[in-house]
Structures are given as structure tokens and as C-alpha cells.
Amino acid sequence: MRLRTPFALLGAALLVLVGPPLLSPGSGSDTGTRIPGLRFMVPNTPGGGYDITARTAAKNAEEADLTGDIEVFNLPGAGGTVGLTRLVGERGNGRLAMSMGLGVVGAVHTNETPRTLADTTPIARLTEEQDIVVVGKDSPYKTIDELLTAWKRNPGKLPVGGGSSPGGPDHLAPMLMAQAAGIAPKDVNYVPFDGGGELLASILGDKVAFGVSGVGEYLDQIKAGELRLLAVTGPKRVPGLDAPTLREAGLDTEFTNWRGIVAPPGLSDAEREKLVTLVTELHDSPQWRESLKTHGWNDAFLPGEEFGTFLAEQDRRVGSVLKELGL
């Protein structure tokens, strides 16, 4: 996660995986990427960033002939910590992995869960992406300036929705926006949803004044004209999208999100290495490279122990930022 203002959260997002039951010559068996019966857990509802990334990664791995069929399933709840608890409880299971990201790091803090990411086996950080500020097509707000003017006038009357629990990226981004706009974070009316899929329905139904989510989650709705994109939260504009950065809108802040993959604790060295190898092979595939472009994800590959070091750093920074924001 990367934040700039008085802070520094950081960034980079996302995910992937794989594994099948059959070993066939020339289909990943020679690279050690086949894991019979591998399951990929998504710790939020269908349609969110973890879900899109997981299903894209599974499809790409199959298309790249790294593996056979991959089971992807959803286990939502408590900002991803329900899935985290399940994952940690599957100690020694080398056939299970979970997509996750900054949102799970934040949820561990705000929910004060006994299980943390330090209890998992880090596999890889894969992607980073900006968040976006969006409204429905019939919203009265045509520009980010109009939205900010109304928000500053009465922050409590403009609910902002996000696809993550307090402490997650879709929560931290508007809180940092508010602070930069001179709005006390405690005055922000934040409405959490368990993933981008649930959030989208509320934005389209005018249940929230505006929403904050990952750029890759709503590209189709933006292009179709169902959502109006007002701003992006990163350091520069997103190619192909007509929207200013927060800095261009006069807010001295920026924010990026990241996603990755973790596995249960207690894996053997061979099991851990097989998962890391699979994700590495996927990362290097032309199918995954094309998906990065399609979804607007930035490549942020960080395998194994390097990802573990990054996770520990993220945990410290999220705790620090939440404290600094009085949250």
C-alpha cells in the first residue's frame, strides 16, 4: 500500500493460482506446477477484486497449460478474516491458497482477530492498482470538484461506500481524501460492503453518494456509462480513462492498493516451493500479461519470503495510519 500525505501506506495489489488433478506430459509436470486438487479461496463475495483476480488467474493458468481445472470458491465475512481463520485452520494443507490484499491487513486490525497474516505462508504479491472515485450515471455530481464542495459542506449527509471493512483500502482511501480536504475522518459517513460486487449495487441504486473501489473492478460499468468516474487515487492518470488524480483536484494525497496470495501455515518446503513456482510461471505467462492490461493492474510481483517481509511492513504501516487518523 502506498500513501502519501503525512503518511506512507503503499501499494500494489493482487493474486492468482492454480492446480489440478491430472498430470499430463508437457502440461506443467516438468516445471512442478501441478498440484492435484488445488482450491483457491476468495475471502469476499463474487464480483470483488479478490474474486476477479482469482478467477482470472485460474483461467490464465489453465490457458497457459500450467495446470488443469482449478476450483475457486468464496468464503466471505468480516473483511476477509473469516477466510483467513479458515486458511490458518487448514495447517499443512498444500492444496489450498487464498487471494488477499491490503483489505485483509486492515480487517485484522479493526476486527482484532486472533489469526493474522503472520500465521500464513506467503506465496506472492502479484498486482497493484489505483482506487477510483465513482458515482452513478444519474448522480448530480459531474466532477470531483463538485463532489468535494458538497462533501465539505456536510460530510455526514454524503455516505461513501467501499468494498472493504474499516482499515481496508476502500476505507483508507476516502479517509485520506477527507483529511486532505479538511474533513475530520471521524465525520466521514463510511458504509462498508463485503466486496466490490455488493458496493456496485448500492452505487447504482443511489444508496451511497459515491463509491471508492479498485480501478479493475468497474472498468466495464464505466465504459458502458453506468458509472461516472470522477478521480483516480494514484500518482498519475490511468491510460484510457478520462479522470484527474486527487492531486490534480487539489488534494495532497495519493493511494494505491495491492493483492497477493497466501497459503496455510505448516507447509513442507516442497509444498511451499511448488506454490511459489506455479505463481511465478503464471506471472511470466503471456496470458497473465494480457490480463494485467485488460484489468488495469500494475505488475508488482514479489515472491515467497520477500512477500512475507512486505506483509510484515504493511501490518505495521496500517496500524500506524489507523492510529494517526484516529480510527
Short mmCIF file of C-alpha atoms in Angstrom, two decimals, residues 14 60 62 99 143 253 305-306:
data_model
loop_
_atom_site.label_atom_id
_atom_site.label_comp_id
_atom_site.label_asym_id
_atom_site.label_seq_id
_atom_site.Cartn_x
_atom_site.Cartn_y
_atom_site.Cartn_z
CA LEU A 14 -3.38 -8.89 -6.18
CA ASN A 60 -4.86 -17.89 -17.25
CA GLU A 62 -5.21 -23.28 -17.42
CA SER A 99 -6.38 -14.44 -2.58
CA THR A 143 -16.84 16.41 -11.42
CA THR A 253 -2.62 12.71 -1.12
CA GLU A 305 9.98 -14.61 1.62
CA GLU A 306 10.15 -11.15 0.01
#
